[in-house]
Short mmCIF file of C-alpha atoms in Angstrom, two decimals:
data_model
loop_
_atom_site.label_atom_id
_atom_site.label_comp_id
_atom_site.label_asym_id
_atom_site.label_seq_id
_atom_site.Cartn_x
_atom_site.Cartn_y
_atom_site.Cartn_z
CA MET A 2 5.89 23.10 84.82
CA ASP A 3 5.09 24.64 81.43
CA ARG A 4 2.81 27.08 83.24
CA LEU A 5 5.45 27.97 85.80
CA ALA A 6 8.26 28.71 83.34
CA PRO A 7 6.65 31.96 82.09
CA LEU A 8 6.00 33.00 85.70
CA GLN A 9 9.64 32.45 86.61
CA LEU A 10 10.78 34.34 83.53
CA PHE A 11 8.38 37.23 84.14
CA ILE A 12 9.58 37.65 87.72
CA ALA A 13 13.24 37.35 86.74
CA ALA A 14 12.82 39.93 83.95
CA ALA A 15 11.04 42.33 86.31
CA GLU A 16 13.88 42.02 88.85
CA ALA A 17 16.71 42.11 86.31
CA GLY A 18 15.26 44.90 84.16
CA SER A 19 16.10 43.02 80.97
CA PHE A 20 15.16 39.87 79.09
CA SER A 21 18.83 39.03 78.53
CA GLY A 22 19.58 39.15 82.27
CA ALA A 23 16.57 36.99 83.03
CA ALA A 24 17.52 34.57 80.25
CA ARG A 25 21.04 34.16 81.66
CA ARG A 26 19.62 33.56 85.10
CA LEU A 27 17.32 30.79 83.84
CA ASP A 28 19.68 29.33 81.21
CA LEU A 29 17.49 30.40 78.29
CA GLY A 30 18.30 32.01 74.98
CA PRO A 31 17.30 35.69 74.64
CA VAL A 32 15.00 34.93 71.70
CA GLN A 33 13.27 32.15 73.63
CA ALA A 34 12.83 34.45 76.64
CA SER A 35 11.32 37.24 74.56
CA ALA A 36 8.96 34.82 72.79
CA THR A 37 7.86 33.30 76.12
CA ILE A 38 6.97 36.72 77.54
CA ALA A 39 5.11 37.59 74.33
CA ARG A 40 3.01 34.40 74.65
CA LEU A 41 2.31 35.19 78.27
CA GLU A 42 1.13 38.69 77.35
CA ARG A 43 -1.16 37.27 74.68
CA GLU A 44 -2.61 34.77 77.15
CA LEU A 45 -3.23 37.49 79.74
CA GLY A 46 -4.52 39.90 77.13
CA THR A 47 -2.29 42.78 78.22
CA ARG A 48 1.24 44.12 77.90
CA LEU A 49 3.39 43.44 80.92
CA PHE A 50 6.52 45.32 79.83
CA GLU A 51 7.38 48.55 78.06
CA ARG A 52 10.29 47.76 75.78
CA SER A 53 12.93 50.18 74.51
CA THR A 54 16.50 49.94 73.27
CA ARG A 55 17.79 51.24 76.61
CA ARG A 56 15.73 49.47 79.23
CA LEU A 57 12.83 47.24 80.07
CA ARG A 58 10.23 48.34 82.60
CA LEU A 59 6.91 47.03 83.84
CA THR A 60 3.67 48.51 82.59
CA GLU A 61 0.96 49.40 85.09
CA ALA A 62 -0.61 46.01 84.41
CA GLY A 63 2.76 44.34 84.94
CA GLU A 64 3.17 46.12 88.29
CA GLN A 65 -0.28 44.90 89.32
CA TRP A 66 0.37 41.32 88.27
CA LEU A 67 3.89 40.99 89.75
CA PRO A 68 2.84 40.34 93.40
CA HIS A 69 0.28 37.75 92.19
CA ALA A 70 2.95 36.03 90.09
CA ARG A 71 5.29 35.93 93.07
CA GLN A 72 2.53 34.55 95.25
CA MET A 73 1.73 31.80 92.75
CA LEU A 74 5.36 30.83 92.39
CA ALA A 75 5.88 30.88 96.17
CA ALA A 76 2.85 28.64 96.64
CA TRP A 77 4.29 26.16 94.12
CA GLU A 78 7.68 26.23 95.88
CA ASP A 79 6.07 25.70 99.28
CA GLY A 80 4.13 22.79 97.83
CA GLN A 81 7.30 21.27 96.43
CA THR A 82 8.96 21.54 99.81
CA ALA A 83 6.00 19.88 101.52
CA LEU A 84 5.92 17.02 99.00
CA ARG A 85 9.59 16.25 99.48
CA GLY A 86 8.73 15.39 103.07
CA ALA A 87 10.64 12.94 105.14
CA ALA A 88 11.60 10.82 102.13
CA ALA A 89 13.84 13.60 100.82
CA GLN A 90 15.63 14.31 104.07
CA ASP A 91 18.43 11.81 103.37
CA GLN A 92 18.80 12.41 99.64
CA PRO A 93 22.31 13.67 98.75
CA LEU A 94 23.11 16.73 96.70
CA SER A 95 22.68 16.14 92.99
CA GLY A 96 22.64 17.99 89.69
CA ARG A 97 24.48 21.27 89.20
CA LEU A 98 25.46 23.38 92.20
CA ARG A 99 26.64 26.88 91.19
CA VAL A 100 27.99 28.89 94.11
CA SER A 101 29.74 32.26 94.42
CA LEU A 102 32.24 32.39 97.32
CA PRO A 103 34.29 35.23 98.87
CA SER A 104 37.87 34.96 97.66
CA ASP A 105 39.72 34.49 100.95
CA ILE A 106 37.56 32.17 103.01
CA GLY A 107 36.53 30.48 99.77
CA ARG A 108 40.14 29.48 98.96
CA GLN A 109 41.17 28.78 102.55
CA HIS A 110 38.18 26.85 103.83
CA LEU A 111 34.86 26.80 102.02
CA TRP A 112 35.81 24.69 99.01
CA ARG A 113 37.38 22.06 101.30
CA TRP A 114 34.39 22.05 103.64
CA MET A 115 32.08 21.60 100.69
CA GLU A 116 34.14 18.72 99.30
CA ASP A 117 34.18 17.06 102.74
CA PHE A 118 30.40 17.35 102.93
CA VAL A 119 29.92 15.98 99.40
CA ALA A 120 32.10 12.96 100.22
CA ALA A 121 30.37 12.28 103.54
CA ASP A 122 26.89 12.87 102.09
CA GLY A 123 27.38 10.34 99.31
CA SER A 124 26.80 12.86 96.52
CA THR A 125 27.86 11.05 93.34
CA ASP A 126 25.68 12.84 90.76
CA LEU A 127 26.89 16.40 91.45
CA GLN A 128 28.40 19.06 89.20
CA LEU A 129 30.03 21.70 91.40
CA GLU A 130 30.72 25.13 89.88
CA LEU A 131 32.49 27.63 92.16
CA ARG A 132 33.16 31.30 91.50
CA LEU A 133 35.67 32.88 93.86
CA SER A 134 35.40 36.65 93.90
CA ASP A 135 34.83 39.47 96.36
CA ARG A 136 32.50 41.10 93.86
CA VAL A 137 28.87 40.92 95.02
CA THR A 138 27.22 38.46 92.64
CA ASP A 139 23.73 39.32 91.42
CA LEU A 140 21.86 36.05 91.91
CA VAL A 141 19.00 37.31 89.76
CA GLN A 142 20.96 38.33 86.68
CA GLU A 143 23.95 35.97 86.75
CA PRO A 144 24.01 32.19 86.19
CA VAL A 145 24.68 31.40 89.87
CA ASP A 146 22.25 29.58 92.18
CA TYR A 147 23.76 30.46 95.55
CA ALA A 148 26.22 32.88 97.12
CA VAL A 149 28.10 32.97 100.40
CA ARG A 150 28.32 36.61 101.45
CA TYR A 151 29.63 38.74 104.26
CA GLY A 152 27.40 41.49 105.64
CA GLU A 153 23.75 41.84 106.43
CA PRO A 154 21.37 40.27 103.86
CA PRO A 155 19.83 42.85 101.52
CA ASP A 156 16.14 43.64 101.74
CA SER A 157 15.15 41.64 98.69
CA SER A 158 13.67 38.36 97.55
CA LEU A 159 16.84 36.49 98.58
CA ILE A 160 16.62 33.82 101.28
CA ALA A 161 19.48 33.86 103.81
CA LEU A 162 20.78 31.02 106.01
CA PRO A 163 23.14 32.31 108.74
CA LEU A 164 26.57 30.67 108.75
CA ALA A 165 28.43 32.93 111.20
CA PRO A 166 26.01 35.59 112.47
CA ALA A 167 28.34 36.85 115.24
CA ASN A 168 31.49 37.12 113.13
CA ARG A 169 33.44 40.40 113.29
CA ARG A 170 36.45 42.00 111.67
CA VAL A 171 39.81 41.70 113.41
CA LEU A 172 42.61 44.25 113.25
CA CYS A 173 45.87 42.36 112.86
CA ALA A 174 49.50 42.50 111.72
CA SER A 175 52.47 40.16 111.58
CA PRO A 176 55.08 39.97 114.36
CA ALA A 177 57.64 41.34 111.85
CA TYR A 178 55.53 44.44 111.14
CA ILE A 179 54.99 45.03 114.87
CA ALA A 180 58.73 44.70 115.54
CA ARG A 181 59.47 47.41 112.96
CA HIS A 182 56.58 49.81 113.56
CA GLY A 183 55.05 48.98 116.94
CA GLN A 184 51.36 48.53 117.74
CA PRO A 185 48.59 51.14 117.66
CA ALA A 186 47.30 51.92 121.16
CA THR A 187 44.04 53.48 119.93
CA PRO A 188 42.09 53.43 116.65
CA ALA A 189 43.32 56.99 115.95
CA ASP A 190 46.92 55.69 115.92
CA LEU A 191 46.11 53.82 112.68
CA ARG A 192 46.60 57.12 110.84
CA ASN A 193 50.33 56.68 111.48
CA HIS A 194 50.47 53.11 110.17
CA ASP A 195 50.62 51.45 106.76
CA CYS A 196 47.09 50.01 106.39
CA LEU A 197 46.23 47.43 103.75
CA ARG A 198 43.09 48.64 102.02
CA TRP A 199 40.52 46.64 100.10
CA VAL A 200 38.35 47.63 97.13
CA LEU A 201 34.87 46.27 96.46
CA GLY A 202 33.52 47.35 93.08
CA ASP A 203 34.15 51.07 92.89
CA SER A 204 34.29 51.54 96.67
CA LEU A 205 37.50 51.75 98.69
CA HIS A 206 37.15 50.28 102.18
CA ALA A 207 39.35 52.87 103.91
CA ARG A 208 37.07 54.00 106.74
CA TRP A 209 37.55 51.47 109.52
CA ARG A 210 35.02 51.43 112.35
CA PHE A 211 35.47 50.10 115.88
CA GLY A 212 33.29 49.85 118.97
CA SER A 213 34.44 50.06 122.58
CA ARG A 214 33.24 47.73 125.33
CA GLU A 215 31.36 50.74 126.74
CA GLY A 216 29.40 51.29 123.53
CA GLU A 217 31.49 54.07 122.00
CA THR A 218 31.88 53.98 118.21
CA VAL A 219 34.94 55.34 116.39
CA ALA A 220 35.61 55.59 112.64
CA VAL A 221 39.13 56.17 111.31
CA GLU A 222 40.10 57.09 107.75
CA VAL A 223 43.21 55.01 107.06
CA SER A 224 45.85 55.19 104.36
CA GLY A 225 48.58 52.91 103.11
CA SER A 226 50.89 51.96 100.30
CA ARG A 227 48.89 48.95 99.07
CA THR A 228 45.33 48.54 97.80
CA VAL A 229 43.73 45.49 96.16
CA ASP A 230 40.32 44.08 95.18
CA ASP A 231 41.10 40.58 96.53
CA GLY A 232 40.63 39.90 100.24
CA GLY A 233 42.97 36.92 100.09
CA LEU A 234 45.87 39.08 98.98
CA VAL A 235 45.21 41.53 101.84
CA ARG A 236 45.76 38.65 104.26
CA GLU A 237 48.90 37.47 102.45
CA TRP A 238 50.31 41.01 102.51
CA ALA A 239 49.64 41.17 106.26
CA VAL A 240 51.36 37.80 106.87
CA ALA A 241 54.33 39.06 104.82
CA GLY A 242 54.67 42.05 107.16
CA LEU A 243 53.65 44.68 104.64
CA GLY A 244 51.00 46.41 106.74
CA ILE A 245 48.01 46.21 109.08
CA ALA A 246 44.91 44.37 107.88
CA TYR A 247 41.28 44.66 109.00
CA LYS A 248 39.88 41.27 108.10
CA SER A 249 36.98 39.00 108.87
CA GLY A 250 37.84 36.92 111.92
CA LEU A 251 37.03 33.77 109.95
CA ASP A 252 39.64 34.73 107.35
CA VAL A 253 42.51 35.18 109.84
CA ALA A 254 41.62 32.65 112.56
CA ALA A 255 44.18 30.10 111.33
CA ASP A 256 46.91 32.75 111.03
CA LEU A 257 46.22 34.04 114.54
CA ALA A 258 46.31 30.50 115.95
CA ALA A 259 49.64 29.80 114.22
CA GLY A 260 51.19 33.11 115.29
CA ARG A 261 51.57 34.37 111.73
CA LEU A 262 49.36 37.32 112.70
CA VAL A 263 48.73 39.12 116.00
CA ALA A 264 45.38 40.68 116.94
CA LEU A 265 45.63 44.42 117.69
CA LEU A 266 43.49 46.78 119.80
CA PRO A 267 41.99 43.97 121.92
CA ASP A 268 39.85 46.46 123.88
CA TRP A 269 37.97 47.52 120.73
CA LEU A 270 35.36 45.47 118.86
CA GLY A 271 35.70 45.13 115.11
CA GLU A 272 32.91 45.82 112.65
CA PRO A 273 30.22 43.11 112.41
CA ALA A 274 30.85 40.78 109.44
CA PRO A 275 28.12 38.11 109.55
CA LEU A 276 28.37 35.37 106.94
CA HIS A 277 25.28 34.01 105.15
CA TRP A 278 24.36 31.42 102.55
CA MET A 279 22.08 33.21 100.06
CA ALA A 280 19.58 31.71 97.61
CA VAL A 281 16.84 32.94 95.28
CA GLY A 282 13.64 31.21 96.35
CA ARG A 283 12.79 28.67 99.05
CA HIS A 284 12.63 25.85 96.52
CA ARG A 285 16.43 25.95 96.20
CA LEU A 286 16.88 25.27 99.91
CA THR A 287 16.49 21.52 99.66
CA PRO A 288 17.10 19.30 102.72
CA ALA A 289 20.54 18.42 101.34
CA LEU A 290 21.38 22.07 100.79
CA ARG A 291 20.28 22.91 104.32
CA ARG A 292 22.51 20.11 105.63
CA LEU A 293 25.42 21.58 103.68
CA ALA A 294 24.77 25.04 105.14
CA GLU A 295 24.52 23.59 108.65
CA SER A 296 27.81 21.73 108.13
CA ILE A 297 29.51 24.97 107.07
CA ARG A 298 27.95 26.78 110.06
CA ALA A 299 29.49 24.20 112.41
CA ARG A 300 32.91 24.67 110.79
CA CYS A 301 32.58 28.46 111.10
CA GLY A 302 31.64 27.99 114.75
CA ALA A 303 34.87 26.08 115.36
CA LEU A 304 36.89 28.94 113.86
CA GLU A 305 34.97 31.49 115.95
CA ALA A 306 35.66 29.43 119.06
CA SER A 307 39.38 29.49 118.34
CA LEU A 308 39.20 33.30 118.12
CA ALA A 309 37.32 33.54 121.42
CA ARG A 310 40.06 31.55 123.19
CA ARG A 311 42.73 34.06 122.22
#
């Protein structure tokens, strides 16, 4: 393990571009991280990083060694997984579980599903830390072990377990809004409606895309009187009759089933919004963690089935 810690730190620093980011990711102090890398460089007999006040970048030697370091760490992780074997299949979740969740489905469903699994799995030695935010968490730089995310997995070192691979966005509004303003007949009609827009980071999600059953794709630039960076509030605004929302089907399934919202443009397919459980490294996907992800996938499937029946 003492040999692996510098490897993990080296890889984390290379991916984060800073010792401080790598230290946060691995729960180390910045001084300890810097000293560990310095010892590693002395042992290898070469500098791995070029340091400056503005940034940290790999030297040519560091670039050459990085794939070997990743290969060594991956081999260790694969070995760990093999050694767990059948004896570990029934072990419950334990230790600290730090997870970033999307705000809306996180508040509505995910935290409850996770608590149900913990209770049924017999997890008594578990510290659960949840972060509910629509901001995309950087699993490399931030002190979070896992993230549940909408969208296609990035091309990176992250490992993705599909939770709802066929999920799509649903255009919807409340019966009260429809009574006052009517329904759009085509995607282009959305330009004449009050659309509830959502912000992620510095990007405004105001270009809504739809696909026809015949394969046609249409993108509409929408506008509206309300904008927010919290997907849960978009749904609440829609339920309150304040506009039209374009939400993940998982987020609005319960509202559609209860009649609080009505699906619009049924002849058009919403944008794909697959949901994944993301982790850094295979070693974090323990048998218990995989059982948790499979449990959440089954719950997502039940919500998707309720949407299909409508």
